[in-house]
mmCIF file of C-alpha atoms in Angstrom:
data_model
loop_
_atom_site.group_PDB
_atom_site.id
_atom_site.type_symbol
_atom_site.label_atom_id
_atom_site.label_comp_id
_atom_site.label_asym_id
_atom_site.label_seq_id
_atom_site.Cartn_x
_atom_site.Cartn_y
_atom_site.Cartn_z
ATOM 1 C CA GLN A 977 5.647 9.456 15.004
ATOM 2 C CA VAL A 978 4.863 8.654 11.568
ATOM 3 C CA GLN A 979 1.325 8.868 10.272
ATOM 4 C CA LEU A 980 -0.149 7.411 7.202
ATOM 5 C CA VAL A 981 -3.434 8.888 5.421
ATOM 6 C CA GLU A 982 -4.670 6.490 2.723
ATOM 7 C CA SER A 983 -7.224 7.317 0.166
ATOM 8 C CA GLY A 984 -8.405 6.054 -3.075
ATOM 9 C CA GLY A 985 -10.572 2.962 -1.889
ATOM 10 C CA GLY A 986 -13.858 2.320 -3.176
ATOM 11 C CA LEU A 987 -15.942 0.248 -5.235
ATOM 12 C CA VAL A 988 -14.965 -1.043 -8.773
ATOM 13 C CA GLN A 989 -16.066 -3.550 -11.406
ATOM 14 C CA ALA A 990 -13.821 -6.604 -12.274
ATOM 15 C CA GLY A 991 -11.287 -5.712 -14.757
ATOM 16 C CA GLY A 992 -11.252 -1.969 -13.610
ATOM 17 C CA SER A 993 -8.493 0.155 -12.123
ATOM 18 C CA LEU A 994 -8.099 1.927 -8.922
ATOM 19 C CA ARG A 995 -4.944 4.042 -7.313
ATOM 20 C CA LEU A 996 -4.431 4.055 -3.618
ATOM 21 C CA SER A 997 -2.448 6.839 -2.215
ATOM 22 C CA CYS A 998 -0.739 6.811 1.221
ATOM 23 C CA ALA A 999 0.840 10.105 2.541
ATOM 24 C CA ALA A 1000 3.396 10.077 5.272
ATOM 25 C CA SER A 1001 3.726 12.841 7.868
ATOM 26 C CA GLY A 1002 5.375 13.717 10.860
ATOM 27 C CA SER A 1003 8.837 15.456 12.124
ATOM 28 C CA THR A 1004 11.627 15.684 9.731
ATOM 29 C CA PHE A 1005 13.346 13.014 11.670
ATOM 30 C CA SER A 1006 10.473 10.681 11.665
ATOM 31 C CA ILE A 1007 9.963 10.891 7.814
ATOM 32 C CA ILE A 1008 13.773 10.482 6.888
ATOM 33 C CA SER A 1009 13.501 7.256 9.143
ATOM 34 C CA ILE A 1010 11.344 5.661 6.710
ATOM 35 C CA MET A 1011 13.297 3.192 4.996
ATOM 36 C CA THR A 1012 10.472 1.114 3.032
ATOM 37 C CA MET A 1013 6.730 1.538 2.336
ATOM 38 C CA GLY A 1014 4.326 -1.034 1.204
ATOM 39 C CA TRP A 1015 0.597 -2.114 0.859
ATOM 40 C CA TYR A 1016 -0.891 -5.016 2.913
ATOM 41 C CA ARG A 1017 -4.209 -6.081 2.575
ATOM 42 C CA GLN A 1018 -6.703 -8.336 4.801
ATOM 43 C CA ALA A 1019 -9.909 -9.852 3.722
ATOM 44 C CA PRO A 1020 -12.427 -11.138 6.256
ATOM 45 C CA GLY A 1021 -11.212 -14.166 8.067
ATOM 46 C CA LYS A 1022 -7.707 -14.014 6.423
ATOM 47 C CA GLN A 1023 -4.476 -13.133 7.312
ATOM 48 C CA ARG A 1024 -2.914 -9.803 6.486
ATOM 49 C CA GLU A 1025 -0.925 -10.141 3.517
ATOM 50 C CA LEU A 1026 1.928 -8.014 1.865
ATOM 51 C CA VAL A 1027 0.671 -6.717 -1.693
ATOM 52 C CA ALA A 1028 3.757 -4.671 -2.554
ATOM 53 C CA ALA A 1029 6.654 -2.906 -0.864
ATOM 54 C CA ILE A 1030 9.175 -0.373 -2.256
ATOM 55 C CA ASN A 1031 12.473 0.721 -0.773
ATOM 56 C CA ASN A 1032 14.254 4.245 -0.656
ATOM 57 C CA GLY A 1033 15.854 3.565 -4.063
ATOM 58 C CA GLY A 1034 12.864 2.514 -5.757
ATOM 59 C CA SER A 1035 13.279 -1.293 -5.854
ATOM 60 C CA ALA A 1036 9.737 -2.926 -5.602
ATOM 61 C CA ASN A 1037 8.709 -6.309 -4.319
ATOM 62 C CA TYR A 1038 5.274 -7.752 -5.433
ATOM 63 C CA ALA A 1039 3.081 -10.838 -4.210
ATOM 64 C CA ASP A 1040 2.532 -13.421 -6.904
ATOM 65 C CA SER A 1041 -1.027 -12.747 -7.050
ATOM 66 C CA VAL A 1042 -0.624 -9.067 -8.210
ATOM 67 C CA LYS A 1043 2.388 -9.235 -10.304
ATOM 68 C CA GLY A 1044 1.776 -7.841 -13.847
ATOM 69 C CA ARG A 1045 -1.341 -6.090 -12.381
ATOM 70 C CA PHE A 1046 -0.169 -3.626 -9.499
ATOM 71 C CA THR A 1047 2.296 -1.153 -9.731
ATOM 72 C CA ILE A 1048 3.795 0.437 -6.575
ATOM 73 C CA SER A 1049 5.711 3.546 -6.833
ATOM 74 C CA ARG A 1050 7.047 6.308 -4.545
ATOM 75 C CA ASP A 1051 7.122 10.422 -4.622
ATOM 76 C CA ASN A 1052 9.772 11.008 -2.062
ATOM 77 C CA ALA A 1053 9.464 14.849 -2.338
ATOM 78 C CA LYS A 1054 5.699 14.156 -1.409
ATOM 79 C CA ASN A 1055 6.238 11.461 1.234
ATOM 80 C CA THR A 1056 3.716 9.493 -0.442
ATOM 81 C CA VAL A 1057 3.289 5.991 -1.872
ATOM 82 C CA TYR A 1058 0.884 5.034 -4.521
ATOM 83 C CA LEU A 1059 -0.593 1.492 -5.606
ATOM 84 C CA GLN A 1060 -1.722 1.280 -9.233
ATOM 85 C CA MET A 1061 -4.091 -1.376 -9.313
ATOM 86 C CA ARG A 1062 -5.049 -2.632 -12.771
ATOM 87 C CA SER A 1063 -7.361 -5.631 -14.018
ATOM 88 C CA LEU A 1064 -8.836 -5.928 -10.754
ATOM 89 C CA LYS A 1065 -10.422 -9.245 -9.693
ATOM 90 C CA PRO A 1066 -13.030 -10.028 -6.978
ATOM 91 C CA GLU A 1067 -10.569 -11.678 -5.035
ATOM 92 C CA ASP A 1068 -8.667 -8.340 -4.548
ATOM 93 C CA THR A 1069 -11.349 -7.385 -2.255
ATOM 94 C CA ALA A 1070 -10.038 -6.473 0.922
ATOM 95 C CA VAL A 1071 -8.964 -3.751 3.549
ATOM 96 C CA TYR A 1072 -5.680 -2.371 2.324
ATOM 97 C CA TYR A 1073 -3.409 -0.808 4.856
ATOM 98 C CA CYS A 1074 -0.394 1.387 4.062
ATOM 99 C CA ASN A 1075 2.796 0.477 5.993
ATOM 100 C CA ALA A 1076 6.027 2.245 6.436
ATOM 101 C CA GLY A 1077 9.030 0.391 7.974
ATOM 102 C CA LEU A 1078 11.532 2.597 9.803
ATOM 103 C CA ILE A 1079 15.099 2.592 10.226
ATOM 104 C CA ASN A 1080 14.912 1.569 13.996
ATOM 105 C CA GLY A 1081 12.670 -1.381 13.114
ATOM 106 C CA LEU A 1082 9.508 -0.090 13.988
ATOM 107 C CA ASP A 1083 6.576 0.006 11.759
ATOM 108 C CA ALA A 1084 3.721 2.625 11.132
ATOM 109 C CA TRP A 1085 0.237 1.531 9.720
ATOM 110 C CA GLY A 1086 -2.448 3.511 7.995
ATOM 111 C CA GLN A 1087 -6.093 3.080 8.985
ATOM 112 C CA GLY A 1088 -6.969 1.018 5.880
ATOM 113 C CA THR A 1089 -8.926 1.791 2.999
ATOM 114 C CA LEU A 1090 -11.560 -0.715 1.570
ATOM 115 C CA VAL A 1091 -11.384 -1.946 -1.913
ATOM 116 C CA THR A 1092 -14.358 -3.803 -3.207
ATOM 117 C CA VAL A 1093 -14.396 -5.464 -6.711
ATOM 118 C CA SER A 1094 -17.490 -6.497 -7.964
ATOM 119 C CA SER A 1095 -17.891 -9.281 -10.653
#
């Protein structure tokens, strides 16, 4: 019931920055059911991996590879989660997926947005 719409992907040079946005929509019940939101990424031939996650209280966790460079934030009034990416590296190139973890244990996924970091 929760739909996630991502935006902000694109091409950026190494060392540059991008901000990804993910807006959640659905019924009031569905939106309230969102417990955590996060960002995953998947490069060709590799497993999808967690990049960052944030809970309703604003507590965030990051993959070791992005700590100090990426910041996840959440605007509950807008039902939107952001991923501010700084000091981007070519190894950050991947399709980034927004995820919402619901109170019933189910997950909602966005369609993915491609981030390409050139050297």
